[in-house]
mmCIF file of C-alpha atoms in Angstrom:
data_model
loop_
_atom_site.group_PDB
_atom_site.id
_atom_site.type_symbol
_atom_site.label_atom_id
_atom_site.label_comp_id
_atom_site.label_asym_id
_atom_site.label_seq_id
_atom_site.Cartn_x
_atom_site.Cartn_y
_atom_site.Cartn_z
ATOM 1 C CA UNK D 119 78.995 -4.090 -83.443
ATOM 2 C CA UNK D 120 81.648 -6.517 -82.296
ATOM 3 C CA UNK D 121 82.796 -6.692 -78.695
ATOM 4 C CA UNK D 122 86.275 -7.066 -77.298
ATOM 5 C CA UNK D 123 86.464 -8.944 -74.028
ATOM 6 C CA UNK D 124 89.260 -8.249 -71.563
ATOM 7 C CA UNK D 125 90.008 -9.408 -68.025
ATOM 8 C CA UNK D 126 90.536 -6.883 -65.253
ATOM 9 C CA UNK D 127 91.508 -8.093 -61.758
ATOM 10 C CA UNK D 128 89.880 -11.452 -62.384
ATOM 11 C CA UNK D 129 86.639 -9.970 -63.737
ATOM 12 C CA UNK D 130 85.483 -9.943 -67.320
ATOM 13 C CA UNK D 131 84.948 -6.469 -68.767
ATOM 14 C CA UNK D 132 83.067 -6.098 -72.045
ATOM 15 C CA UNK D 133 83.887 -3.290 -74.425
ATOM 16 C CA UNK D 134 82.500 -2.332 -77.791
ATOM 17 C CA UNK D 135 84.774 -2.065 -80.814
ATOM 18 C CA UNK D 136 85.091 1.641 -79.960
ATOM 19 C CA UNK D 137 86.647 0.748 -76.600
ATOM 20 C CA UNK D 138 83.617 1.958 -74.614
ATOM 21 C CA UNK D 139 82.098 -0.215 -71.897
ATOM 22 C CA UNK D 140 78.853 -1.609 -73.279
ATOM 23 C CA UNK D 141 76.934 -0.663 -70.118
ATOM 24 C CA UNK D 142 78.064 2.942 -70.450
ATOM 25 C CA UNK D 143 77.080 2.924 -74.116
ATOM 26 C CA UNK D 144 73.661 1.605 -73.129
ATOM 27 C CA UNK D 145 73.212 4.400 -70.585
ATOM 28 C CA UNK D 146 74.235 7.002 -73.159
ATOM 29 C CA UNK D 147 71.614 5.584 -75.548
ATOM 30 C CA UNK D 148 69.025 5.718 -72.744
ATOM 31 C CA UNK D 149 69.972 9.319 -71.930
ATOM 32 C CA UNK D 150 69.588 10.182 -75.613
ATOM 33 C CA UNK D 151 66.031 8.831 -75.638
ATOM 34 C CA UNK D 152 65.243 10.653 -72.371
ATOM 35 C CA UNK D 153 66.575 13.883 -73.852
ATOM 36 C CA UNK D 154 64.062 13.561 -76.679
ATOM 37 C CA UNK D 155 61.338 12.803 -74.127
ATOM 38 C CA UNK D 156 61.980 15.964 -72.108
ATOM 39 C CA UNK D 157 62.487 18.034 -75.242
ATOM 40 C CA UNK D 158 59.007 16.938 -76.293
ATOM 41 C CA UNK D 159 57.506 17.904 -72.925
ATOM 42 C CA UNK D 160 59.192 21.314 -72.938
ATOM 43 C CA UNK D 161 58.131 21.941 -76.545
ATOM 44 C CA UNK D 162 54.560 20.962 -75.671
ATOM 45 C CA UNK D 163 54.600 23.434 -72.778
ATOM 46 C CA UNK D 164 55.608 26.283 -75.078
ATOM 47 C CA UNK D 165 53.292 25.270 -77.925
ATOM 48 C CA UNK D 166 50.294 25.367 -75.600
ATOM 49 C CA UNK D 167 51.343 28.555 -73.777
ATOM 50 C CA UNK D 168 49.531 30.901 -76.226
ATOM 51 C CA UNK D 169 46.562 28.544 -76.283
ATOM 52 C CA UNK D 170 46.438 28.750 -72.487
ATOM 53 C CA UNK D 171 46.370 32.557 -72.627
ATOM 54 C CA UNK D 172 43.371 32.494 -74.978
ATOM 55 C CA UNK D 173 41.300 30.114 -72.848
ATOM 56 C CA UNK D 174 38.661 31.269 -70.339
ATOM 57 C CA UNK D 175 40.371 29.237 -67.610
ATOM 58 C CA UNK D 176 43.704 31.003 -68.217
ATOM 59 C CA UNK D 177 46.114 30.980 -65.283
ATOM 60 C CA UNK D 178 49.143 33.249 -65.589
ATOM 61 C CA UNK D 179 52.413 31.429 -64.759
ATOM 62 C CA UNK D 180 53.861 34.703 -63.422
ATOM 63 C CA UNK D 181 51.229 34.719 -60.671
ATOM 64 C CA UNK D 182 52.031 31.212 -59.476
ATOM 65 C CA UNK D 183 55.672 30.297 -60.034
ATOM 66 C CA UNK D 184 58.068 31.043 -57.172
ATOM 67 C CA UNK D 185 61.432 32.023 -58.656
ATOM 68 C CA UNK D 186 63.123 32.230 -55.248
ATOM 69 C CA UNK D 187 62.217 28.646 -54.312
ATOM 70 C CA UNK D 188 63.177 27.190 -57.668
ATOM 71 C CA UNK D 189 66.480 29.075 -57.589
ATOM 72 C CA UNK D 190 67.250 27.270 -54.327
ATOM 73 C CA UNK D 191 66.214 23.947 -55.891
ATOM 74 C CA UNK D 192 68.430 24.598 -58.903
ATOM 75 C CA UNK D 193 71.345 25.387 -56.576
ATOM 76 C CA UNK D 194 70.732 22.151 -54.693
ATOM 77 C CA UNK D 195 70.892 20.060 -57.856
ATOM 78 C CA UNK D 196 73.975 21.873 -59.139
ATOM 79 C CA UNK D 197 75.670 21.204 -55.786
ATOM 80 C CA UNK D 198 74.693 17.550 -56.075
ATOM 81 C CA UNK D 199 76.507 17.337 -59.415
ATOM 82 C CA UNK D 200 79.667 18.503 -57.645
ATOM 83 C CA UNK D 201 79.304 15.954 -54.848
ATOM 84 C CA UNK D 202 78.684 13.248 -57.473
ATOM 85 C CA UNK D 203 81.953 14.153 -59.207
ATOM 86 C CA UNK D 204 83.758 14.004 -55.861
ATOM 87 C CA UNK D 205 82.204 10.606 -55.101
ATOM 88 C CA UNK D 206 83.417 9.221 -58.433
ATOM 89 C CA UNK D 207 86.889 10.658 -57.863
ATOM 90 C CA UNK D 208 87.042 9.036 -54.406
ATOM 91 C CA UNK D 209 85.888 5.733 -55.876
ATOM 92 C CA UNK D 210 88.654 5.812 -58.465
ATOM 93 C CA UNK D 211 91.222 6.501 -55.730
ATOM 94 C CA UNK D 212 89.862 3.713 -53.584
ATOM 95 C CA UNK D 213 89.054 6.178 -50.790
ATOM 96 C CA UNK D 214 86.008 4.454 -49.303
ATOM 97 C CA UNK D 215 85.396 6.987 -46.548
ATOM 98 C CA UNK D 216 85.306 9.975 -48.901
ATOM 99 C CA UNK D 217 83.239 7.979 -51.381
ATOM 100 C CA UNK D 218 80.641 7.247 -48.705
ATOM 101 C CA UNK D 219 80.564 10.883 -47.592
ATOM 102 C CA UNK D 220 80.147 12.364 -51.056
ATOM 103 C CA UNK D 221 77.713 9.782 -52.412
ATOM 104 C CA UNK D 222 75.429 10.082 -49.391
ATOM 105 C CA UNK D 223 75.706 13.870 -49.679
ATOM 106 C CA UNK D 224 74.467 13.533 -53.262
ATOM 107 C CA UNK D 225 71.571 11.382 -52.081
ATOM 108 C CA UNK D 226 70.756 13.917 -49.353
ATOM 109 C CA UNK D 227 70.715 16.795 -51.819
ATOM 110 C CA UNK D 228 68.503 14.774 -54.151
ATOM 111 C CA UNK D 229 66.045 14.137 -51.317
ATOM 112 C CA UNK D 230 66.149 17.849 -50.426
ATOM 113 C CA UNK D 231 65.208 18.687 -54.014
ATOM 114 C CA UNK D 232 62.317 16.228 -53.963
ATOM 115 C CA UNK D 233 61.141 17.681 -50.658
ATOM 116 C CA UNK D 234 61.330 21.203 -52.075
ATOM 117 C CA UNK D 235 59.371 20.203 -55.147
ATOM 118 C CA UNK D 236 56.721 18.507 -53.003
ATOM 119 C CA UNK D 237 56.410 21.759 -51.030
ATOM 120 C CA UNK D 238 56.071 23.740 -54.261
ATOM 121 C CA UNK D 239 53.361 21.421 -55.581
ATOM 122 C CA UNK D 240 51.456 21.636 -52.286
ATOM 123 C CA UNK D 241 51.687 25.446 -52.296
ATOM 124 C CA UNK D 242 50.484 25.661 -55.901
ATOM 125 C CA UNK D 243 47.589 23.321 -55.119
ATOM 126 C CA UNK D 244 46.430 25.566 -52.283
ATOM 127 C CA UNK D 245 46.778 28.564 -54.613
ATOM 128 C CA UNK D 246 44.378 26.907 -57.063
ATOM 129 C CA UNK D 247 46.836 25.555 -59.636
ATOM 130 C CA UNK D 248 46.284 21.850 -60.238
ATOM 131 C CA UNK D 249 46.744 19.306 -62.987
ATOM 132 C CA UNK D 250 43.202 19.942 -64.217
ATOM 133 C CA UNK D 251 42.711 23.627 -63.332
ATOM 134 C CA UNK D 252 44.013 24.923 -66.674
ATOM 135 C CA UNK D 253 46.110 24.022 -69.686
ATOM 136 C CA UNK D 254 49.065 25.680 -67.962
ATOM 137 C CA UNK D 255 48.531 23.495 -64.890
ATOM 138 C CA UNK D 256 48.431 20.351 -67.009
ATOM 139 C CA UNK D 257 51.595 21.035 -69.008
ATOM 140 C CA UNK D 258 53.484 22.398 -65.993
ATOM 141 C CA UNK D 259 52.757 19.503 -63.637
ATOM 142 C CA UNK D 260 53.387 16.872 -66.291
ATOM 143 C CA UNK D 261 56.773 18.383 -67.144
ATOM 144 C CA UNK D 262 58.017 19.069 -63.623
ATOM 145 C CA UNK D 263 56.375 15.938 -62.204
ATOM 146 C CA UNK D 264 58.165 13.682 -64.658
ATOM 147 C CA UNK D 265 61.440 15.387 -63.812
ATOM 148 C CA UNK D 266 60.833 14.888 -60.093
ATOM 149 C CA UNK D 267 60.138 11.212 -60.780
ATOM 150 C CA UNK D 268 63.476 10.943 -62.582
ATOM 151 C CA UNK D 269 65.238 12.526 -59.607
ATOM 152 C CA UNK D 270 63.582 9.975 -57.304
ATOM 153 C CA UNK D 271 64.749 7.165 -59.601
ATOM 154 C CA UNK D 272 68.245 8.654 -59.473
ATOM 155 C CA UNK D 273 68.220 8.666 -55.671
ATOM 156 C CA UNK D 274 67.189 4.995 -55.612
ATOM 157 C CA UNK D 275 69.898 4.201 -58.173
ATOM 158 C CA UNK D 276 72.583 5.943 -56.113
ATOM 159 C CA UNK D 277 71.495 4.137 -52.959
ATOM 160 C CA UNK D 278 71.608 0.778 -54.738
ATOM 161 C CA UNK D 279 75.151 1.562 -55.930
ATOM 162 C CA UNK D 280 76.139 2.595 -52.400
ATOM 163 C CA UNK D 281 74.897 -0.646 -50.843
ATOM 164 C CA UNK D 282 76.423 -2.719 -53.641
ATOM 165 C CA UNK D 283 79.841 -1.082 -53.155
ATOM 166 C CA UNK D 284 79.505 -1.502 -49.400
ATOM 167 C CA UNK D 285 78.692 -5.205 -49.772
ATOM 168 C CA UNK D 286 81.443 -5.859 -52.345
ATOM 169 C CA UNK D 287 84.116 -3.208 -51.678
ATOM 170 C CA UNK D 288 86.798 -4.990 -53.727
ATOM 171 C CA UNK D 289 84.693 -5.557 -56.853
ATOM 172 C CA UNK D 290 86.438 -4.215 -59.988
ATOM 173 C CA UNK D 291 82.985 -3.194 -61.270
ATOM 174 C CA UNK D 292 82.468 -0.568 -58.560
ATOM 175 C CA UNK D 293 84.040 2.406 -60.336
ATOM 176 C CA UNK D 294 82.032 1.769 -63.492
ATOM 177 C CA UNK D 295 78.836 1.360 -61.455
ATOM 178 C CA UNK D 296 79.434 4.752 -59.822
ATOM 179 C CA UNK D 297 80.337 6.382 -63.140
ATOM 180 C CA UNK D 298 77.203 5.095 -64.870
ATOM 181 C CA UNK D 299 74.958 6.245 -62.018
ATOM 182 C CA UNK D 300 76.749 9.601 -62.170
ATOM 183 C CA UNK D 301 75.964 9.971 -65.875
ATOM 184 C CA UNK D 302 72.274 9.618 -65.167
ATOM 185 C CA UNK D 303 72.455 11.985 -62.199
ATOM 186 C CA UNK D 304 74.194 14.707 -64.220
ATOM 187 C CA UNK D 305 71.538 14.279 -66.891
ATOM 188 C CA UNK D 306 68.617 14.956 -64.507
ATOM 189 C CA UNK D 307 70.533 17.946 -63.143
ATOM 190 C CA UNK D 308 70.969 19.416 -66.628
ATOM 191 C CA UNK D 309 67.302 18.829 -67.431
ATOM 192 C CA UNK D 310 66.327 20.871 -64.375
ATOM 193 C CA UNK D 311 68.628 23.698 -65.460
ATOM 194 C CA UNK D 312 66.817 23.716 -68.818
ATOM 195 C CA UNK D 313 63.390 23.682 -67.118
ATOM 196 C CA UNK D 314 64.431 26.409 -64.680
ATOM 197 C CA UNK D 315 65.671 28.707 -67.435
ATOM 198 C CA UNK D 316 62.950 28.045 -70.028
ATOM 199 C CA UNK D 317 59.880 27.698 -67.800
ATOM 200 C CA UNK D 318 60.588 29.684 -64.638
ATOM 201 C CA UNK D 319 62.840 32.486 -65.876
ATOM 202 C CA UNK D 320 61.585 33.019 -69.426
#
């Protein structure tokens, strides 16, 4: 695919022949592969659910999963999507103060989610549900653990963008950096919504 190169405020911006920034296109391709990855984990969870029920070490998800806690965690991530949108909007306006407020709010909500998930894992461990206690424990912790890891990666990504924008406030790349990080953040939020609905509610 050919690339068209343009200059914006003294910086070189690379676009594909479709007019899309090549970094954004790369992130979309990455998100596509990650979607398949999580779809595989969720499918595996459901494929092994009846097998888990037939095993002698069966552990019933309804006896372990805390809907109230995960509802709070889902609300936290949904709120973080809103603050991410506000951070991007502030970046596009050049409002550095609002950008800092909303981006750090997103980071804070992400850390709150990770803390809540760590509490959930600790509670389940003390209740007897572990990675090796049953087939349910294995598929559940692999699925939710990988998602938590992605949230942690997202938090690190957002912090790196924050410090980069702070160090180079006049860089024409800043808005695109924030937008790309936002794409990833919205993706991990949507994955949790899917996990919450399919695993915890259903």
